[in-house]
mmCIF file of C-alpha atoms in Angstrom:
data_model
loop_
_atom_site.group_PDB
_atom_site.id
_atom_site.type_symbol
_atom_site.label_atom_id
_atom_site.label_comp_id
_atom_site.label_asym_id
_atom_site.label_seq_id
_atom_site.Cartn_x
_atom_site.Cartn_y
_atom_site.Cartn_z
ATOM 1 C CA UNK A 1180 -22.013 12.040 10.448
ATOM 2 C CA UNK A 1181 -19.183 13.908 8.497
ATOM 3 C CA UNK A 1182 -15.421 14.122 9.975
ATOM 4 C CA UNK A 1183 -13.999 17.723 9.655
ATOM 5 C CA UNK A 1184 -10.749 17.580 7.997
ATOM 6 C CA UNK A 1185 -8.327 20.622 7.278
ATOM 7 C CA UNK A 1186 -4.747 20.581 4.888
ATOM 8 C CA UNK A 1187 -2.572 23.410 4.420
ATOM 9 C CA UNK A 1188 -1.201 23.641 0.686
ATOM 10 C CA UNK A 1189 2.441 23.452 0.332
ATOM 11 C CA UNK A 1190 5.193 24.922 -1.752
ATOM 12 C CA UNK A 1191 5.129 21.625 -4.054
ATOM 13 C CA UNK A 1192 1.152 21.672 -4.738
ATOM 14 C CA UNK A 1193 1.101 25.261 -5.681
ATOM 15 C CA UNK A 1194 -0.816 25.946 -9.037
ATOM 16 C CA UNK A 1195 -2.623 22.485 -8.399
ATOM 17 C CA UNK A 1196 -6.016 22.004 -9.432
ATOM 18 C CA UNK A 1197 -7.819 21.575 -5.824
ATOM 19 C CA UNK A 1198 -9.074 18.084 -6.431
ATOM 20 C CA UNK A 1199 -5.428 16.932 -7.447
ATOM 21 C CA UNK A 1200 -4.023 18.938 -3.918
ATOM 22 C CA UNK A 1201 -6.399 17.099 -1.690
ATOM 23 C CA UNK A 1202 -6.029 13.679 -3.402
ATOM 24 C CA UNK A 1203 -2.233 14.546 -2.376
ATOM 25 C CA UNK A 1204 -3.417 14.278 1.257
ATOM 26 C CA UNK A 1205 -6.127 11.181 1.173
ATOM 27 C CA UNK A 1206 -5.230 8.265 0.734
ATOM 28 C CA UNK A 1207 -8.468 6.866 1.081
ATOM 29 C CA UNK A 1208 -10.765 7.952 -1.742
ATOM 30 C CA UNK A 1209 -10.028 8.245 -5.482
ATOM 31 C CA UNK A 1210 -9.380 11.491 -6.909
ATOM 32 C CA UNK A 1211 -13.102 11.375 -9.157
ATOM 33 C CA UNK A 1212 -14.596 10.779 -5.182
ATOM 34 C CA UNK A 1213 -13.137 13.871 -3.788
ATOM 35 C CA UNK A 1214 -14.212 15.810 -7.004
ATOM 36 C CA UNK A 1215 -17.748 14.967 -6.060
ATOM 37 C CA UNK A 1216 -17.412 16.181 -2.594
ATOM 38 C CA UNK A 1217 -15.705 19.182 -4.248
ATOM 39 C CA UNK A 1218 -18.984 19.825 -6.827
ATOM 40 C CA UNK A 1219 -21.421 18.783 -3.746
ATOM 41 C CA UNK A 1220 -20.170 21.497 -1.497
ATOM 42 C CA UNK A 1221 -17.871 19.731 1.220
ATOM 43 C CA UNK A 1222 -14.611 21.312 0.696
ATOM 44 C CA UNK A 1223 -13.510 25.300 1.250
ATOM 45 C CA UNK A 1224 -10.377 26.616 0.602
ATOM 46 C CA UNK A 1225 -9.605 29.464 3.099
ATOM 47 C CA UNK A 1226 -13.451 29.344 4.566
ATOM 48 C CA UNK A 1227 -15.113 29.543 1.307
ATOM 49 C CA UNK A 1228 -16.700 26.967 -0.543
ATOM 50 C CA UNK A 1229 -15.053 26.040 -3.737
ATOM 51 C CA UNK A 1230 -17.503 23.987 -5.902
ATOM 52 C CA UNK A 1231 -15.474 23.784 -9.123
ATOM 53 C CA UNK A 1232 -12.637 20.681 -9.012
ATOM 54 C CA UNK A 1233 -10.410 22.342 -10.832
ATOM 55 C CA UNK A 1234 -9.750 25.968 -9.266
ATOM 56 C CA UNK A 1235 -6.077 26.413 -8.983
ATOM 57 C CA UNK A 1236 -4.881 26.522 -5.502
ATOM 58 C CA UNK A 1237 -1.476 28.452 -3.634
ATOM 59 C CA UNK A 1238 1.247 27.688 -1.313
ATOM 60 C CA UNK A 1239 -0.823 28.192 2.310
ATOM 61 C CA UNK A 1240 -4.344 28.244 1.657
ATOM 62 C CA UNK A 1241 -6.152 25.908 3.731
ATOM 63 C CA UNK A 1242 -8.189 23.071 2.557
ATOM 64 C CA UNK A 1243 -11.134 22.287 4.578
ATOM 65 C CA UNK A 1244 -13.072 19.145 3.765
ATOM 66 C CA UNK A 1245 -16.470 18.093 5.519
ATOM 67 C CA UNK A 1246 -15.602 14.235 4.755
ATOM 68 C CA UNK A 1247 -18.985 11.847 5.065
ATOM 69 C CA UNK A 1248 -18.459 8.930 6.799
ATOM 70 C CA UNK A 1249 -17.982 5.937 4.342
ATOM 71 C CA UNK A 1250 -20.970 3.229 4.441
ATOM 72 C CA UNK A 1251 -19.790 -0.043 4.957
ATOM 73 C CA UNK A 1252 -20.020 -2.630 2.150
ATOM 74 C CA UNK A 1253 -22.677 -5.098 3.168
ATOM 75 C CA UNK A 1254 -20.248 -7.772 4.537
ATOM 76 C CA UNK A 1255 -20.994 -10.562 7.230
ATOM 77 C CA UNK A 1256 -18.922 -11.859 10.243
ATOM 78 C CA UNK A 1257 -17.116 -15.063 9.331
ATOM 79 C CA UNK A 1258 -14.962 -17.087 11.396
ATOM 80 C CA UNK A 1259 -11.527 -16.389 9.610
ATOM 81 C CA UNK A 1260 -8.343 -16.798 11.515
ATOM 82 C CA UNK A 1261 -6.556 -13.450 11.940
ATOM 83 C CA UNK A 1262 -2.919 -13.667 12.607
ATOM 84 C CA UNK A 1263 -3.191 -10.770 15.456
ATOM 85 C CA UNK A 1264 0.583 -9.705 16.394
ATOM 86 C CA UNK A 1265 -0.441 -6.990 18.919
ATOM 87 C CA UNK A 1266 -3.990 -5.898 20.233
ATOM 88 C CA UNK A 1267 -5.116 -3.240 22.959
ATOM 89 C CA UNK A 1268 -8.851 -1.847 22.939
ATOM 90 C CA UNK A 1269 -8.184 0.676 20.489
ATOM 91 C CA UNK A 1270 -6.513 -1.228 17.427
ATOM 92 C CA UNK A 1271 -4.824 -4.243 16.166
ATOM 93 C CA UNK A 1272 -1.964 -5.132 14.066
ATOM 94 C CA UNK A 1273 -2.115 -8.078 11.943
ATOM 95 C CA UNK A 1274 0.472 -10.697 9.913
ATOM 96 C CA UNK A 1275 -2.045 -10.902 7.015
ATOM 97 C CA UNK A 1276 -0.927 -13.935 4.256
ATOM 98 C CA UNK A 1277 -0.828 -14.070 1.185
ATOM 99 C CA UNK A 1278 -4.415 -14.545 -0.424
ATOM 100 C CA UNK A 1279 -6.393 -12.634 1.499
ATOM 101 C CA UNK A 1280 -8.421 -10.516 0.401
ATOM 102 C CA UNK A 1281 -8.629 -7.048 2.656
ATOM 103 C CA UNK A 1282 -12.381 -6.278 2.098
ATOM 104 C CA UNK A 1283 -15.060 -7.346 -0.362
ATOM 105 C CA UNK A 1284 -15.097 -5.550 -3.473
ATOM 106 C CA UNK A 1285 -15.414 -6.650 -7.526
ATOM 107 C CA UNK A 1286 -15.664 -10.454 -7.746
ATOM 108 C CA UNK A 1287 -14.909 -10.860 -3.702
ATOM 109 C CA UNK A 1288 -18.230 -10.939 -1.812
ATOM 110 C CA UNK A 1289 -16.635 -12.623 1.018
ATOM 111 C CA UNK A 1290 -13.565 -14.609 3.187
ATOM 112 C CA UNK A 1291 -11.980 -11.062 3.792
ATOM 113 C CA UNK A 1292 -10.307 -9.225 6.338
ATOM 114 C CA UNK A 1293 -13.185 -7.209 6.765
ATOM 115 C CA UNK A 1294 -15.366 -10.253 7.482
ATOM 116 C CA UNK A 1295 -12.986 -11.600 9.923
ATOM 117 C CA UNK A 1296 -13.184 -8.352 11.688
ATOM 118 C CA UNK A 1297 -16.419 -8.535 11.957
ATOM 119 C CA UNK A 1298 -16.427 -11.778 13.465
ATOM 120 C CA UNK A 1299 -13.676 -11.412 16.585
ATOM 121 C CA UNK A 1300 -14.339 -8.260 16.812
ATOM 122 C CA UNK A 1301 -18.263 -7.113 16.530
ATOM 123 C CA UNK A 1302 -17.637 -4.040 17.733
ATOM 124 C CA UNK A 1303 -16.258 -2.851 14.572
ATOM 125 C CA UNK A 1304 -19.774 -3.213 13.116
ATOM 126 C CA UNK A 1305 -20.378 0.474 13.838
ATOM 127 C CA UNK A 1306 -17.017 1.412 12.392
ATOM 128 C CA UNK A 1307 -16.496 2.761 8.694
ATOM 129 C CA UNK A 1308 -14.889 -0.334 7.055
ATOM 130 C CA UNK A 1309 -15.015 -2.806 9.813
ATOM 131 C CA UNK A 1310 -11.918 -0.348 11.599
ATOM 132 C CA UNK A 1311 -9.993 -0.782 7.852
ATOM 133 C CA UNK A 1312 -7.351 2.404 7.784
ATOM 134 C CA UNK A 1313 -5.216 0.795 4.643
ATOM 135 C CA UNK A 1314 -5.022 -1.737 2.168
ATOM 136 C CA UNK A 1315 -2.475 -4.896 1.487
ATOM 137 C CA UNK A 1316 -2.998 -6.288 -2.242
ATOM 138 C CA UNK A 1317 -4.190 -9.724 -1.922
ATOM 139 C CA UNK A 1318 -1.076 -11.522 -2.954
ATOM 140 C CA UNK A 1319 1.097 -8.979 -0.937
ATOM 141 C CA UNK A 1320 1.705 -10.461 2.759
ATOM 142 C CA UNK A 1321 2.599 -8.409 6.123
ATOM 143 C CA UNK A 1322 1.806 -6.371 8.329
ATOM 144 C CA UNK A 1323 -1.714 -4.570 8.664
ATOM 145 C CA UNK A 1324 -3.078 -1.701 11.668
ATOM 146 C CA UNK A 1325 -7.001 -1.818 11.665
ATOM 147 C CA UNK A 1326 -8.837 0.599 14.152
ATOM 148 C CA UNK A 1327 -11.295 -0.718 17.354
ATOM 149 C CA UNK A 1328 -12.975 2.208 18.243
ATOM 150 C CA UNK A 1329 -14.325 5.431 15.833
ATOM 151 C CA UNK A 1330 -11.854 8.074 17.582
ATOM 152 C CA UNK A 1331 -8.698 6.007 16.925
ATOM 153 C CA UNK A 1332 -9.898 4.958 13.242
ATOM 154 C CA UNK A 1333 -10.107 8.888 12.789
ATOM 155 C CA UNK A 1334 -6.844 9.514 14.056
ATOM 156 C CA UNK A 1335 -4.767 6.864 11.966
ATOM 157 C CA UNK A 1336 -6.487 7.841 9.022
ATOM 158 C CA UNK A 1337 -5.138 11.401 9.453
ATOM 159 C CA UNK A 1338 -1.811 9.795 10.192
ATOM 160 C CA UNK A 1339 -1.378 7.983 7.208
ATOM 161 C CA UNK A 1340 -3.228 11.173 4.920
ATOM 162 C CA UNK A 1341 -0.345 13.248 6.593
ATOM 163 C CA UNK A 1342 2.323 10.806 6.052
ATOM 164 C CA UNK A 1343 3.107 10.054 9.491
ATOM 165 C CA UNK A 1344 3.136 6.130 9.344
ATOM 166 C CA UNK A 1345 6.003 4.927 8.458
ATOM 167 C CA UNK A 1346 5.301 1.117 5.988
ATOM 168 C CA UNK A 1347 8.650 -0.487 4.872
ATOM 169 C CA UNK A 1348 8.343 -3.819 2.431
ATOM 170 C CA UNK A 1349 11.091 -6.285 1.360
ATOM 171 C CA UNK A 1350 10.677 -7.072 -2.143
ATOM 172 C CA UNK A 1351 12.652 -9.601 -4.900
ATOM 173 C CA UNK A 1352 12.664 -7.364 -8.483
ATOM 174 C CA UNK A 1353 13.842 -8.674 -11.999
ATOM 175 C CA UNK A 1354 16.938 -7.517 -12.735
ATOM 176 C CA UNK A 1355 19.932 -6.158 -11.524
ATOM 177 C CA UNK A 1356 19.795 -2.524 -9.527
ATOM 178 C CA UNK A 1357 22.895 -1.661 -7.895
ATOM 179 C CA UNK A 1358 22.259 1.557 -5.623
ATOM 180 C CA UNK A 1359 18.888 2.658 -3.900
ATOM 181 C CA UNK A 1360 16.742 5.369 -5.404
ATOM 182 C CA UNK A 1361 13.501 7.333 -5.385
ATOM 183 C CA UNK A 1362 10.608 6.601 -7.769
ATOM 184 C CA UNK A 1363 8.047 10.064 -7.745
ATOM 185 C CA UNK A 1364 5.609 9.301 -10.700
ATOM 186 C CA UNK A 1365 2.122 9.861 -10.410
ATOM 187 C CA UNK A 1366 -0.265 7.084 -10.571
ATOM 188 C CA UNK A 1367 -4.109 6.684 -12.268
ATOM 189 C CA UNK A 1368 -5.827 4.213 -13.868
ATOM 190 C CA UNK A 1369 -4.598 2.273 -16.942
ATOM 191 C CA UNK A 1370 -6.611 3.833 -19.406
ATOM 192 C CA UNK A 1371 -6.242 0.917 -21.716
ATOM 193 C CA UNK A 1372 -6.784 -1.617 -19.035
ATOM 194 C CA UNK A 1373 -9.395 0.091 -15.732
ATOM 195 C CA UNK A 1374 -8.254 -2.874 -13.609
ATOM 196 C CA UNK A 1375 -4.673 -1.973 -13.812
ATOM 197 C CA UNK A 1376 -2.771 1.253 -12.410
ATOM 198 C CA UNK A 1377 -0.200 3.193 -14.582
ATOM 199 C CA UNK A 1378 2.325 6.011 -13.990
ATOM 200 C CA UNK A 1379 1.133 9.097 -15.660
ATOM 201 C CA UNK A 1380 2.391 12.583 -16.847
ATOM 202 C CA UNK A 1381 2.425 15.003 -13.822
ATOM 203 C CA UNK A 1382 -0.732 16.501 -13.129
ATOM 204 C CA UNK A 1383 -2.737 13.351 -14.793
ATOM 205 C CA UNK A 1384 -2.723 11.377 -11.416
ATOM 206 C CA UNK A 1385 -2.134 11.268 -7.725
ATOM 207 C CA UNK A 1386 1.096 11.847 -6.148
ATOM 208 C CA UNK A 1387 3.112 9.132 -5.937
ATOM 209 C CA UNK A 1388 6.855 8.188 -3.991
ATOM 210 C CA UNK A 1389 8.197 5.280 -3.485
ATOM 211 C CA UNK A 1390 12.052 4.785 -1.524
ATOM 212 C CA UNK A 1391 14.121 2.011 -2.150
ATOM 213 C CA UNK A 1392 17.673 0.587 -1.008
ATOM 214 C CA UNK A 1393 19.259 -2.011 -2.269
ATOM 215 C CA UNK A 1394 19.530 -5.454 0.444
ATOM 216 C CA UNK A 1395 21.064 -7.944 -1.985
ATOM 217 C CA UNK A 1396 21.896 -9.052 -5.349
ATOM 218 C CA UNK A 1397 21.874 -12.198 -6.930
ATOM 219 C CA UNK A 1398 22.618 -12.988 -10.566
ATOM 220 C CA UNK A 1399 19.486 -11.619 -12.114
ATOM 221 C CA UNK A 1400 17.646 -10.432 -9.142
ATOM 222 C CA UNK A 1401 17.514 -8.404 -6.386
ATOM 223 C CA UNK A 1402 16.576 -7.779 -2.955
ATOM 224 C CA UNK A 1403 15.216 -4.875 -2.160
ATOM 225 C CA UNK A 1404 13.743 -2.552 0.945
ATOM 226 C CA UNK A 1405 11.314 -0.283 -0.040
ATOM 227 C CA UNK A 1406 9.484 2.470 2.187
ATOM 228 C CA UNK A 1407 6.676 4.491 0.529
ATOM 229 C CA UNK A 1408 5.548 7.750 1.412
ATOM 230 C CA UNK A 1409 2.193 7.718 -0.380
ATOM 231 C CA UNK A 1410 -0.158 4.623 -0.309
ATOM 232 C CA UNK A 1411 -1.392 4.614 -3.944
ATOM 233 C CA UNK A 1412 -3.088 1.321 -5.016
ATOM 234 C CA UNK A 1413 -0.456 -1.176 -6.143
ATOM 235 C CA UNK A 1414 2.289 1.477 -6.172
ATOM 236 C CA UNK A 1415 5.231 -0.370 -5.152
ATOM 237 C CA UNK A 1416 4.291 -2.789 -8.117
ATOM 238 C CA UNK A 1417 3.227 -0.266 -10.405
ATOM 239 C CA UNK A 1418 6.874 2.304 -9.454
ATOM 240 C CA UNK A 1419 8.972 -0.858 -9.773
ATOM 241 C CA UNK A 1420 7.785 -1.922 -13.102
ATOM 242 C CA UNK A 1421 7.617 2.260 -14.452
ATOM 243 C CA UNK A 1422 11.818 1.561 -14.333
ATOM 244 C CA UNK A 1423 11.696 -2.272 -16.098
ATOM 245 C CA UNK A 1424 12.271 -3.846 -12.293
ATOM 246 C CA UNK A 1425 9.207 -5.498 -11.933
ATOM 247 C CA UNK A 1426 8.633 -7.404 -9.107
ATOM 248 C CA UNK A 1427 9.289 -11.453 -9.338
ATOM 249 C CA UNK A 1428 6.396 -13.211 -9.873
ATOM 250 C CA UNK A 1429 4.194 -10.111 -10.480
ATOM 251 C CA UNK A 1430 1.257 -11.864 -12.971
ATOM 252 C CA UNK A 1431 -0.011 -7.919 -13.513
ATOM 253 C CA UNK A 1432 3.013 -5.581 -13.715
ATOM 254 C CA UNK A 1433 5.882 -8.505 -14.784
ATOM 255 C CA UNK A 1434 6.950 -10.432 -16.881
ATOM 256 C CA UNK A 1435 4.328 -13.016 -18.623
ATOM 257 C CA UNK A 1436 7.037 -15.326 -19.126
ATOM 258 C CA UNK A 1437 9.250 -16.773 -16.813
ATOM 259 C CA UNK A 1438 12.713 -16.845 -17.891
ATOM 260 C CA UNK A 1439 14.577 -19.455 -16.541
ATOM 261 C CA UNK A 1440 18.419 -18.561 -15.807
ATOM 262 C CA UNK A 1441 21.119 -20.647 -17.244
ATOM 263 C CA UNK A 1442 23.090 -22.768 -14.623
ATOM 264 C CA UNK A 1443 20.213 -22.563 -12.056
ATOM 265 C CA UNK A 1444 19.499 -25.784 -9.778
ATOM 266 C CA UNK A 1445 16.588 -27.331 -10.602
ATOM 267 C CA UNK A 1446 15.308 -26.350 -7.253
ATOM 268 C CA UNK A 1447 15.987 -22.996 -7.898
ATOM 269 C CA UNK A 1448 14.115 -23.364 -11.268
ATOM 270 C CA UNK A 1449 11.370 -25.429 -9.828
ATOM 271 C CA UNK A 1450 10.786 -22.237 -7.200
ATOM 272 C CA UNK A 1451 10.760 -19.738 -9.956
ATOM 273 C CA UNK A 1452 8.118 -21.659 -11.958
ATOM 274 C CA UNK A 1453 5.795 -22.027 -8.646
ATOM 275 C CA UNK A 1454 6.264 -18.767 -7.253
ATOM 276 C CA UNK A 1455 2.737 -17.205 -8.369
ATOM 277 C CA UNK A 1456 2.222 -13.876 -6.946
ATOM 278 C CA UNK A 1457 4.247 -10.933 -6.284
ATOM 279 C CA UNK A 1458 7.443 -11.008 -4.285
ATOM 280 C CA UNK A 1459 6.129 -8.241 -2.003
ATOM 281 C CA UNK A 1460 6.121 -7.984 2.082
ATOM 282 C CA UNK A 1461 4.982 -5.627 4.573
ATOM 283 C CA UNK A 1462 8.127 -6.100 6.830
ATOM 284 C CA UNK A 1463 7.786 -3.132 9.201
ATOM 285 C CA UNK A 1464 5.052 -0.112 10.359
ATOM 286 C CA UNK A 1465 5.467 2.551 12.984
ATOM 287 C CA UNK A 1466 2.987 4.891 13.611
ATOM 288 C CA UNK A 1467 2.082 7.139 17.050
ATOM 289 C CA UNK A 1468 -0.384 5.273 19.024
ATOM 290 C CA UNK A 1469 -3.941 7.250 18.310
ATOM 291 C CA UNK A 1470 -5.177 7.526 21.997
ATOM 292 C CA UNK A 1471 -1.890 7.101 24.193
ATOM 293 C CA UNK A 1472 0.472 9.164 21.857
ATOM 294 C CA UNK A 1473 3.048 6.603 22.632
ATOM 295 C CA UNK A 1474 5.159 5.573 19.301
ATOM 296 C CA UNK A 1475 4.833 2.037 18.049
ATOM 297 C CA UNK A 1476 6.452 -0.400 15.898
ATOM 298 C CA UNK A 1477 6.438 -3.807 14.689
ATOM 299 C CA UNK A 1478 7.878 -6.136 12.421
ATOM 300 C CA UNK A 1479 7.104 -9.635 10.570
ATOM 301 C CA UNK A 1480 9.344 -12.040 9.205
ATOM 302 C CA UNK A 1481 9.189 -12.619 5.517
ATOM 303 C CA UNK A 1482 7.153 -15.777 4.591
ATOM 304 C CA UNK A 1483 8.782 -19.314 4.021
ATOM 305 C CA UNK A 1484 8.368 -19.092 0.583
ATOM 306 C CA UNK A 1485 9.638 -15.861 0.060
ATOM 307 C CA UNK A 1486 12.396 -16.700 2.530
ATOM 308 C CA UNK A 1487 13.297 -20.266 0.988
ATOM 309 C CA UNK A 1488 13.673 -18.151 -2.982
ATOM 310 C CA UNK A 1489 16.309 -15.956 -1.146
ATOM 311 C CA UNK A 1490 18.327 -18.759 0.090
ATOM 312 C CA UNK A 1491 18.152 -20.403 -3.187
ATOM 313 C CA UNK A 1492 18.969 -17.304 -5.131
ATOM 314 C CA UNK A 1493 21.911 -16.716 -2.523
ATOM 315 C CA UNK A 1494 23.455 -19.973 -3.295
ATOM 316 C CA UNK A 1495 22.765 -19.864 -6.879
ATOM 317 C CA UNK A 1496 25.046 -16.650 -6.905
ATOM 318 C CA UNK A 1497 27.540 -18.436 -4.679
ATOM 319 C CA UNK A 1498 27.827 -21.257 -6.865
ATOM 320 C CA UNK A 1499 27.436 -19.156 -10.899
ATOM 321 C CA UNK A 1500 27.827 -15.869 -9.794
ATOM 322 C CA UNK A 1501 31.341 -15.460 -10.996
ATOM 323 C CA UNK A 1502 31.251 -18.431 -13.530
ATOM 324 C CA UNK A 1503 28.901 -15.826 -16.352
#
């Protein structure tokens, strides 16, 4: 069964090709997906059917898209702790840690989030996804909302399409940035590298924009919060690397090798060397509760890990910061 969707075009995707407008708005298929719903028929633009991807579109016109309903992958219940931080009959938030994987895909048949899902909650079965609105990376920890029942998996999906769920992350980048910014690069596939992401020229990609504020510094690093207002896959990793502040311990979008900083503790070095994924947490979500309209919001501490390299990064600037 499809879900009706319908976008109005604003002043910044004027002169857009149409598959490049209403990638702007999902967050949940690929650009090259919503071409082929474009060339199969699904999508009008002011009632008519536009089957050509790249017709140019204006400030207004309304995009109408007869989504289908995704299949799910074929994944099986398993009996995988969730970390469930709040749960009513129409959704759930989860803690999820570092590791795991959100659904099967490439290489991952299994030991997901979707599997779990599937598991506590068998009702998701008949759900696109196992109730999955958005994605964590695997190495990326924090804080997750998955769907219980079809109506309220439909209405978060709009939400976060339209922007209206608010997803802030602490993060620890290389380098030193001393006042908060915005990053707005579009993002596509590395074309040297298709299991990598890459900034692109405008027009090449999806939209992509990324907040940040500075939390802390230490003597080569920094603490950051970060709220994004697109979802893009690894765009927080991708944004942060686009300005040569790539995240610590990112093995895809950092550095290859570690640097170790003169003066540091040997703890402090012995934490850099083990630290072997991104420094990346889902700290905080709000979002307007799908069936009781009632706003919501949660937050999850950062890990012990991740906490114990602040502490040791804190005291490493208290004890060298003004010595170099």
């Amino acid at each position: 069964m499809a879900e009706k969707f319908k976008y109005i075009v604003t002043d910044e995707l004027h002169g857009k090709r149409l598959d490049a407008a209403l990638a702007s708005f999902d967050d949940t298929n690929s650009r090259s997906t919503l071409g082929e719903f474009i060339k199969n028929g699904l999508v009008s633009v002011d009632g008519t059917i536009t089957k050509k991807p790249s017709v140019k579109v204006s400030t207004g016109q309304e995009i109408e898209v007869d989504l289908p309903e995704p299949e799910n992958l074929d994944a099986v219940p398993q009996d995988i702790p969730l970390d469930i931080i709040y749960q009513d009959d129409d959704l759930i938030v989860i803690n999820k840690p570092v590791g795991l994987v959100v659904h099967p895909g490439a290489g991952v048949k299994d030991g997901t989030v979707m599997n779990a899902m599937l598991y506590h909650f068998p009702c998701t079965a008949q759900l696109a996804r196992a109730g999955i609105v958005h994605r964590l990376d695997k190495d990326t920890s924090g804080l997750m909302v998955i769907a219980l029942s079809k109506y309220a998996q439909i209405k978060l999906v709009r939400a976060i399409s339209k922007h209206d769920v608010v997803r802030e992350y602490e993060a620890i980048c290389e380098g030193l940035i001393t006042a908060g910014g915005t990053i707005e690069k579009e993002i596509s596939r590395d074309p040297h590298n298709r299991t990598k992401m890459a900034t692109v020229c405008d027009g090449m990609g999806r939209e992509a924009v990324t907040h940040y504020r500075v939390m802390e510094q230490f003597r080569e690093h920094t603490l950051l919060r970060l709220r994004l207002e697109t979802g893009r896959t690894h765009q927080i990793r991708v944004h942060m690397a686009s300005i040569d502040h790539p995240l610590l311990g990112d093995g895809t979008y950092g550095i290859k090798r570690l640097r170790l900083m003169k003066g540091a503790s040997e703890e402090l070095s012995d934490a850099l060397r083990n630290y072997r994924h991104q420094a990346l947490h889902a700290a905080h979500i709000e979002f307007i509760h799908p069936i009781s309209g009632e706003p919501m919001s949660f937050d999850a501490p950062i890990p012990d890990d991740f906490n114990r390299l602040i502490e040791l990064l804190r005291e490493d600037e208290r004890v060298n910061g003004e010595k170099l």
